[in-house]
Coordinates of C-alpha atoms in Angstrom, one line a residue:
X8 CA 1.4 -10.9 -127.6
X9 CA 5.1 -11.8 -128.3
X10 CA 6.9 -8.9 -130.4
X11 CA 9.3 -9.3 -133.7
X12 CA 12.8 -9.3 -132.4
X13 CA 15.0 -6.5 -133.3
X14 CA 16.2 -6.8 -136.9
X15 CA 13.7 -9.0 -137.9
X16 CA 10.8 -7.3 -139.7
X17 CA 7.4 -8.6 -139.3
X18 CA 5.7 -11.5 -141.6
X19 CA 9.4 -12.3 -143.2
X20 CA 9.7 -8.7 -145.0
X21 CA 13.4 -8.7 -146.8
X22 CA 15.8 -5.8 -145.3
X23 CA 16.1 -4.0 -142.4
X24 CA 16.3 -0.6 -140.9
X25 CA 18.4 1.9 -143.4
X26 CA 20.8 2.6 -141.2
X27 CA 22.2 -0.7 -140.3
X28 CA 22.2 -1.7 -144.2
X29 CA 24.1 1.2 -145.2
X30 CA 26.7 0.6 -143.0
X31 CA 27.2 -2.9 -144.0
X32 CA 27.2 -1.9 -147.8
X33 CA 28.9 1.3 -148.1
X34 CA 32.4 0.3 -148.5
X35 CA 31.5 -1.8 -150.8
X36 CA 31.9 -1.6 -154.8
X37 CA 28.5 -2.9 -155.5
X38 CA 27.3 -0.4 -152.6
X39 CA 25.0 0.9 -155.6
X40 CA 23.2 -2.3 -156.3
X41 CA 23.1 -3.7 -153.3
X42 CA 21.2 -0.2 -152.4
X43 CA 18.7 -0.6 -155.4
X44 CA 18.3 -3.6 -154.3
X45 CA 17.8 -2.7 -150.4
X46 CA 15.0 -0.2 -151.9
X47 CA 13.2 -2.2 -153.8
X48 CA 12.8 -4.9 -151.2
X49 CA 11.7 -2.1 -149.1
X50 CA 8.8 -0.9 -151.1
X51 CA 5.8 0.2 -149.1
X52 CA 7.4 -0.5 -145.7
X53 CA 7.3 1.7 -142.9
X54 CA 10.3 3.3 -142.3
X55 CA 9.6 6.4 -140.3
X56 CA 6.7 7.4 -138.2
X57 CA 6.5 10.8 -136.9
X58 CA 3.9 10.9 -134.0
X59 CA 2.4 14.3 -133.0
X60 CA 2.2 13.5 -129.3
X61 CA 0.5 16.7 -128.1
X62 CA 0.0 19.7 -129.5
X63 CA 1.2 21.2 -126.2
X64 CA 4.1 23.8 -126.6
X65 CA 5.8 26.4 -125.0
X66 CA 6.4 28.1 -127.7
X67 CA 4.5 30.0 -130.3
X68 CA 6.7 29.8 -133.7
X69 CA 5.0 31.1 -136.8
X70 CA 5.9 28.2 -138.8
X71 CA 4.5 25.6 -137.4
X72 CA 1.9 23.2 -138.4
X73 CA -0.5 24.1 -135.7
X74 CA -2.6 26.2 -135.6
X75 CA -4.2 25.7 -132.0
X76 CA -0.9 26.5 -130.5
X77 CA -1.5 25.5 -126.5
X78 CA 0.4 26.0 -123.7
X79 CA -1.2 23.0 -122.3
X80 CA -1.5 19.5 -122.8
X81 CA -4.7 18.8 -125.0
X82 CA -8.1 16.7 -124.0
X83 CA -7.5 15.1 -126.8
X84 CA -4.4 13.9 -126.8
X85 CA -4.3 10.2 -126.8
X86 CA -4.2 8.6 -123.4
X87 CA -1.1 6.9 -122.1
X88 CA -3.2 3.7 -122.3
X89 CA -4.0 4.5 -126.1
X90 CA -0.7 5.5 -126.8
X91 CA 1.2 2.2 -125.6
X92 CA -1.6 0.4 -127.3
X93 CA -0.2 2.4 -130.7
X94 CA 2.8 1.7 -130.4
X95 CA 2.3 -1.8 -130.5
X96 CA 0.5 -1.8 -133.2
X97 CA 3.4 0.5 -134.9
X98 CA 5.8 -2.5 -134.3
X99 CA 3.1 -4.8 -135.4
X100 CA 3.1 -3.1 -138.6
X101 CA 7.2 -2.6 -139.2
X102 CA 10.4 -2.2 -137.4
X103 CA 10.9 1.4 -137.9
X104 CA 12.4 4.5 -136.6
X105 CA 9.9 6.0 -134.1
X106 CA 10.1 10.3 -134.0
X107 CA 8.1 11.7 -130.7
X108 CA 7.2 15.0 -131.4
X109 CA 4.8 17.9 -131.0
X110 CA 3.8 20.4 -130.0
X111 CA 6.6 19.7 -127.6
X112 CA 7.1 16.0 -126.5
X113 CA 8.6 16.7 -123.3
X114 CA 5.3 18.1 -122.6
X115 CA 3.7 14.9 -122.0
X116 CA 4.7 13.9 -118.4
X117 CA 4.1 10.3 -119.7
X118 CA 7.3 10.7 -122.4
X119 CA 9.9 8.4 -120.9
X120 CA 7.1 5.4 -120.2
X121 CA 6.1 6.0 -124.0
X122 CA 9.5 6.2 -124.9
X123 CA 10.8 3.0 -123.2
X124 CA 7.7 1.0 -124.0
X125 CA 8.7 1.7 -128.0
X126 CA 12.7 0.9 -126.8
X127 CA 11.6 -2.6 -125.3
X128 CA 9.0 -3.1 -128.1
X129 CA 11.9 -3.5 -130.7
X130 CA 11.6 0.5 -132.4
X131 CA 13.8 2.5 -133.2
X132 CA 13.4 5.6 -130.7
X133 CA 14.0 10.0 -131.4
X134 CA 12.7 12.9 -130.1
X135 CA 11.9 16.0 -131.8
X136 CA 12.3 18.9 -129.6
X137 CA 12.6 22.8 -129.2
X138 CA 15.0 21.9 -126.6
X139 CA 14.1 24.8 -124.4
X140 CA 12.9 22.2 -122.1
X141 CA 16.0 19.5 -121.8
X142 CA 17.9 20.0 -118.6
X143 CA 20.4 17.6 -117.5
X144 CA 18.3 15.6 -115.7
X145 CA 15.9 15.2 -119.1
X146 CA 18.9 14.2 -120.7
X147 CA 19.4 11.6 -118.9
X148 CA 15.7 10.3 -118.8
X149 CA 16.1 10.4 -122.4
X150 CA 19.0 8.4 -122.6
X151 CA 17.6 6.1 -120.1
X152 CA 14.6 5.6 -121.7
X153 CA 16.1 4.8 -124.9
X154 CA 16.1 7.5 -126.9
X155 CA 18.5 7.4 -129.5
X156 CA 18.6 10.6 -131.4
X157 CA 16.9 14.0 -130.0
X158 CA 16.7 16.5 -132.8
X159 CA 16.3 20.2 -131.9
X160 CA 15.2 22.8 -134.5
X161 CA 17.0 25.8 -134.7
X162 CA 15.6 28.2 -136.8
X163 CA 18.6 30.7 -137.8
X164 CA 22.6 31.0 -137.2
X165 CA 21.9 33.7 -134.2
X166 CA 19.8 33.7 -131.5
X167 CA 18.0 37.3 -132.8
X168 CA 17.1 35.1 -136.0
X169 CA 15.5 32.2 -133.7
X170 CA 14.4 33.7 -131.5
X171 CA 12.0 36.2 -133.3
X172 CA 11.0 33.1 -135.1
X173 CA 10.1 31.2 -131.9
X174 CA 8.6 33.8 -130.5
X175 CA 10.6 33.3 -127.4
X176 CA 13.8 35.6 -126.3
X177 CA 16.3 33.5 -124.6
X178 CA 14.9 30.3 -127.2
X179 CA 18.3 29.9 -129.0
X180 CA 20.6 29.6 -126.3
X181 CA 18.5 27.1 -124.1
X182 CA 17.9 25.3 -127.3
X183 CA 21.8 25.4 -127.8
X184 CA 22.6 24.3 -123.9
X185 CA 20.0 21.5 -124.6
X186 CA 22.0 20.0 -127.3
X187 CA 25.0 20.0 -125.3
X188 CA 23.3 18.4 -121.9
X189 CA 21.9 15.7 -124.4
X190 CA 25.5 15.3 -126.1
X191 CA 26.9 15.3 -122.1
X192 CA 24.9 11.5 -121.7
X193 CA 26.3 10.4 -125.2
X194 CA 23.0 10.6 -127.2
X195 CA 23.1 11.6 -131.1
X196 CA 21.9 15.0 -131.8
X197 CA 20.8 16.9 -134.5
X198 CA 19.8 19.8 -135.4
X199 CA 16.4 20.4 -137.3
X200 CA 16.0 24.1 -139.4
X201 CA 13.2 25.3 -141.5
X202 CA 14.9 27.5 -144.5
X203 CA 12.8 30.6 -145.2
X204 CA 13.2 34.5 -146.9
X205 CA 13.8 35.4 -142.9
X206 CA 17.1 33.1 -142.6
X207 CA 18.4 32.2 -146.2
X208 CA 21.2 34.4 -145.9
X209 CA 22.6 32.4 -143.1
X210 CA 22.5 28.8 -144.2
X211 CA 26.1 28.8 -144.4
X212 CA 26.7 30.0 -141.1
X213 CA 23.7 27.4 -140.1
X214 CA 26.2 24.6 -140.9
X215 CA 29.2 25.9 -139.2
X216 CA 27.2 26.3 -136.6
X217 CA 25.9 22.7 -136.8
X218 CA 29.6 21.5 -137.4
X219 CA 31.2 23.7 -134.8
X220 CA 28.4 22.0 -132.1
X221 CA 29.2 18.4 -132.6
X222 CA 25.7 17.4 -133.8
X223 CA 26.0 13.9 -136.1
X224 CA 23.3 15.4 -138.6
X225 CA 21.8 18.4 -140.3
X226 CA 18.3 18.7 -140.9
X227 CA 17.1 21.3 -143.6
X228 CA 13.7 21.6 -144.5
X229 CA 11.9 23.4 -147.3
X230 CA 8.2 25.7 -145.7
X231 CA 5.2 23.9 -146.7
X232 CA 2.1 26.0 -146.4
X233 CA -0.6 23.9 -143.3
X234 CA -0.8 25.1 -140.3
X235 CA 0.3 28.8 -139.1
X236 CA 2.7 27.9 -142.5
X237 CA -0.4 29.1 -144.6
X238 CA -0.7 32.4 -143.2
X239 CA 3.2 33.2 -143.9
X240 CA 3.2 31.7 -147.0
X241 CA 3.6 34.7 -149.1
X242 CA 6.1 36.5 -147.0
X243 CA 8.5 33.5 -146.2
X244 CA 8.5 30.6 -148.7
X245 CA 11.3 30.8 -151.2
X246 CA 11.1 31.6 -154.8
X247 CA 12.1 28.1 -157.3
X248 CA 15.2 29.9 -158.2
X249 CA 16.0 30.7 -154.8
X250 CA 15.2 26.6 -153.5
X251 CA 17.4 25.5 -156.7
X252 CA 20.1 27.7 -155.7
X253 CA 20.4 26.5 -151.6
X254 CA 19.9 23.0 -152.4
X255 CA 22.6 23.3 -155.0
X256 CA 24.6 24.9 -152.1
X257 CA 23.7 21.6 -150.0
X258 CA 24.5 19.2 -152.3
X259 CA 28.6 21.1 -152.6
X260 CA 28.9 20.9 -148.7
X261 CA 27.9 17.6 -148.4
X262 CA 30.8 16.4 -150.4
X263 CA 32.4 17.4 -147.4
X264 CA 31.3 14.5 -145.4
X265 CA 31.7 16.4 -141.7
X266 CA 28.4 16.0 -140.7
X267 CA 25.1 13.6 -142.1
X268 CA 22.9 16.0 -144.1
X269 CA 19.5 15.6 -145.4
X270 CA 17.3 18.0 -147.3
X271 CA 13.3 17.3 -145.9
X272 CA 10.6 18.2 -147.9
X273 CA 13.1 19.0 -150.1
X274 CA 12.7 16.2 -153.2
X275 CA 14.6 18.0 -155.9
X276 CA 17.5 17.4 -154.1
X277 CA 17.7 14.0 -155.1
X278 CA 17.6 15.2 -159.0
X279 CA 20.2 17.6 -158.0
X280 CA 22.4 15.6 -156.3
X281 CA 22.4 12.7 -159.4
X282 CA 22.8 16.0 -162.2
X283 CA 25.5 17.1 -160.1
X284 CA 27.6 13.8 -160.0
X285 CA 26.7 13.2 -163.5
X286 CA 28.3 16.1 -164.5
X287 CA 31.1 15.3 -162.3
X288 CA 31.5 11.6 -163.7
X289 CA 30.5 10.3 -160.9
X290 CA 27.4 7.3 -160.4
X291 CA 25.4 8.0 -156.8
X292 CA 25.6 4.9 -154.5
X293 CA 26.8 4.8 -151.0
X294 CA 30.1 5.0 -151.2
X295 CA 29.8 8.0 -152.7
X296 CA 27.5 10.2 -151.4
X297 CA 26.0 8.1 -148.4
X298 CA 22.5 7.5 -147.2
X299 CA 21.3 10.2 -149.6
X300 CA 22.2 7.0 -152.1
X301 CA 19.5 4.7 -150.4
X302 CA 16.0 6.4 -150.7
X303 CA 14.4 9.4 -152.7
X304 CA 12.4 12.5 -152.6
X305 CA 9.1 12.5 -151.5
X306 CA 8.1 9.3 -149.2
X307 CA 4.7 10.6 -147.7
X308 CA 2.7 7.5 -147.6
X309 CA 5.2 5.1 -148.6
X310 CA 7.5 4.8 -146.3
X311 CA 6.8 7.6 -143.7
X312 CA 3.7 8.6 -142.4
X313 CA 2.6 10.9 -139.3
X314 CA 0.2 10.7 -136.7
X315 CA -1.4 13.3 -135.3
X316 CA -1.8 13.8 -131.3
X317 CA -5.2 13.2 -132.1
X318 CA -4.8 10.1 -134.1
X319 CA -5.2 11.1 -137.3
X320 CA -3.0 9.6 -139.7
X321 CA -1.7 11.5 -142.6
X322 CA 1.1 11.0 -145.6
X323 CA 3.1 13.1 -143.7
X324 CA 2.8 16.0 -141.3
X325 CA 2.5 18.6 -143.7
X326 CA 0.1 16.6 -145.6
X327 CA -3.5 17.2 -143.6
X328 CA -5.2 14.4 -146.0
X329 CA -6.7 12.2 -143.5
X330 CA -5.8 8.6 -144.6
X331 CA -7.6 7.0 -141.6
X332 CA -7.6 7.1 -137.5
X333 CA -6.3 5.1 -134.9
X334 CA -8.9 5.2 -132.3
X335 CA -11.2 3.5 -135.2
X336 CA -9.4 1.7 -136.9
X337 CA -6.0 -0.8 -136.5
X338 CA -2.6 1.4 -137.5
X339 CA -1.2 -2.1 -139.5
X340 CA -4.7 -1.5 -141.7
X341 CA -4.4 2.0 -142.4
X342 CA -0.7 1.4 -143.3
X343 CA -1.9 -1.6 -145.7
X344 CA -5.0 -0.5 -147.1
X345 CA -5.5 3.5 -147.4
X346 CA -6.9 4.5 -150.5
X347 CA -4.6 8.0 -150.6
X348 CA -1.6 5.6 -149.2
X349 CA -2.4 3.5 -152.4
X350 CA -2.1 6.1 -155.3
X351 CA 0.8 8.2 -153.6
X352 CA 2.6 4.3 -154.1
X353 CA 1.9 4.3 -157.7
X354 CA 4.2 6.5 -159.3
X355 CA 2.1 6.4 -162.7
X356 CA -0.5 8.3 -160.9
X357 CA 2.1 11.5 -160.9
X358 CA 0.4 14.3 -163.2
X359 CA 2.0 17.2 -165.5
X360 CA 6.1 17.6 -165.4
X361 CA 6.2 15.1 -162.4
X362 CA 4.7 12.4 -164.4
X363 CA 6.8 12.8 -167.4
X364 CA 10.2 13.5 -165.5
X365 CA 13.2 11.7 -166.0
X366 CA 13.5 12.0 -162.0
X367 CA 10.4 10.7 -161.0
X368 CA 12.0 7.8 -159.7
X369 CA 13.7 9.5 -157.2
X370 CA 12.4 12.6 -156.5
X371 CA 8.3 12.6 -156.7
X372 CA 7.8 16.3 -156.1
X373 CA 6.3 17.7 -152.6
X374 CA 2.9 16.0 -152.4
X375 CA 1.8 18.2 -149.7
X376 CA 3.1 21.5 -152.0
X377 CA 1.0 20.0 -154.9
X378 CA -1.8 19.7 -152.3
X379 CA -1.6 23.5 -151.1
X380 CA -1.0 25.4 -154.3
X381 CA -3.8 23.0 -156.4
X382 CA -6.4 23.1 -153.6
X383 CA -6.2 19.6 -153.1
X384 CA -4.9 17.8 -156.0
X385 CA -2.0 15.9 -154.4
X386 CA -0.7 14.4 -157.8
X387 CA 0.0 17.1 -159.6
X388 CA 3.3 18.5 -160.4
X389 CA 5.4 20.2 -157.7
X390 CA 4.7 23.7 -158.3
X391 CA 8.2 24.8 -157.0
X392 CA 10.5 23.4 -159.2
X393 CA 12.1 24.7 -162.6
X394 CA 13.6 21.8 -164.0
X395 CA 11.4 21.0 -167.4
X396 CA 11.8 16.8 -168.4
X397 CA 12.6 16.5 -172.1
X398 CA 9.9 14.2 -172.2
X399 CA 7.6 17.2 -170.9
X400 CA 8.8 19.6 -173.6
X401 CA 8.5 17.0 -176.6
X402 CA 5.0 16.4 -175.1
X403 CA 4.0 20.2 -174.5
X404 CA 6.0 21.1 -178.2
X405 CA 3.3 18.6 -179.5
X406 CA 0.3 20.0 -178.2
X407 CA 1.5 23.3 -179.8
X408 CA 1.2 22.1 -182.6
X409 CA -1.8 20.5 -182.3
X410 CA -3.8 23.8 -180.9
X411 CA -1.5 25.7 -184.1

């Protein structure tokens, strides 16, 4: 079967991938329209698809969404022969950005084939990584294979902080020398880091760091309690105040437009970000504050969804909903017809603060928080955020009243 060329999305969909729009648009003076515009054509399309391809690892770090942490490659792990047939059926679906990750990718002796099959197929290819693994000779099977970015978590400013997160001495500095022997073949890098109580003192140095090692981007995410994330819930997640204050801190170094930065899992930012140029006199839209201008908070379901290395296929990887599996049913399918896809789509279907916010439009709350801290109600409001809608406080001021 013949597959879309590059740049042309599947079944005449308008747009294309983000990155390629915003740098045609972002010099412009109608760079804010043209990026409404870019989104709404864009609505429901697959933009990003994070595939668990083993749960194998080397590493043992207490965040992570796993659970059944194996040094080994998992039985059931999808098959090399299962796992080109998915990734035709990813580019079947969309022409989007294609994230290998784990466990540890570079795990999978198969990687590179998997990785060039998604290259030819017309996807955009990255690699998530620990980067303990990448030697100079991965590097350049990465590069040859048609990787384009390889992202590599770093989980603190110093390698005591990492480390004792990783569970791994000696984790921080082969991470480190793995960035550097990907940037040596000229492929992008960045660096990926989950913000906790155990490294929140150190997010500026984090970025100096990240500045100071020549990655193009900046990854921070916010813990969400699945996986080993549940059982260090209480001593590591951040308190609202404390998540207002960093991602306020975020938003002021971005201005300084050294390095791309995006907050993940994070979708108060993107209320943040628009109160903080209001105040400034200042209207978001790519010129002025980049990508950040082109999409919103939470996209679980809408435009990114993960895959698990068994085939499950959920919102998002910290979103353990099952939405529907790709050894039973076709991935284009799921994408189109999931029933928990459907009402994550349909913003009306937002409960509490989130449904009567001002920001709804671009921020959505964590869906996968909502999940956690509800027991399962993944429309409810996002239970770490402080901002209170005007909308909410007429409507709660009422039923006061009423109940009075």
């Amino acid at each position: 079967m013949p597959h879309p060329q590059k740049g042309k999305h599947p079944g005449g969909h308008p747009g294309g991938v983000i990155k390629d729009v915003y740098k045609d648009i972002k010099e412009t003076d109608k760079s804010g329209d043209m990026a409404r515009n870019f989104m709404n054509n864009q609505e429901n399309q697959l933009r990003v698809l994070f595939w668990e391809t083993t749960a194998g690892c080397n590493l043992e770090c207490i965040h992570c969404r796993r659970i059944d942490v194996s040094k080994q490659l998992m039985e059931s792990d999808l098959s090399t022969e299962e796992s080109l047939k998915l990734i035709d059926q990813i580019r079947e679906t969309g022409e989007c950005i294609l994230v290998f990750s784990g466990g540890e990718p570079l795990m999978r002796p198969d990687i590179f084939q998997l990785a060039a099959h998604a290259n030819d197929v017309g996807l955009t290819v990255a690699l998530a990584s620990n980067g303990t693994m990448i030697t100079p000779e991965i590097a350049q099977k990465l590069k040859d294979s048609g990787v384009q970015r390889v992202a590599v978590s770093l989980d603190g400013a110093t390698p005591e902080t990492h480390d004792m997160f990783r569970k791994l001495p000696g984790s921080f500095d082969r991470a480190v020398k793995g960035i550097k022997y990907v940037q040596d073949v000229g492929v992008s890098t960045q660096i990926n880091c989950t913000i906790a109580k155990h490294n929140v003192h150190q997010v500026e140095e984090i970025y100096s760091n990240a500045v100071n090692l020549g990655v193009d981007a900046l990854h921070i995410f916010m813990l969400v309690p699945v996986g080993c994330g549940v059982e260090i819930e209480e001593s590591q997640s951040l308190d609202a105040e404390k998540y207002e204050e960093v991602l306020n801190w975020f938003y002021g170094v971005s201005l300084e437009n050294k390095i791309q930065l995006k907050a993940t899992c994070a979708p108060h930012y993107f209320r943040i970000m628009r109160q903080r140029a209001a105040a400034e006199g200042i209207t978001v839209t790519p010129k002025t504050h980049g990508m950040a201008a082109m999409t919103k908070g939470c996209l679980a379901g809408q435009s990114i969804c993960f895959i698990s290395h068994k085939g499950e296929v959920f919102p998002c990887g910290y979103f353990p909903l099952e939405a529907g599996h790709v050894r039973k049913r076709h991935f284009k399918d799921i994408w189109k017809d999931s029933e928990i896809f459907g009402k994550l789509r349909d913003q009306e279907n937002l409960e509490g603060k989130c449904g009567a916010c001002d920001y709804k439009t671009v921020c959505e709350g964590c869906r996968a928080r909502a999940f956690f801290y509800t027991g399962g109600n993944y429309l409810a409001e996002e239970p770490f955020c402080i901002y209170e809608p005007p909308a909410y406080q007429v409507q709660k001021a009422m039923e006061e009243m009423k109940d009075s």
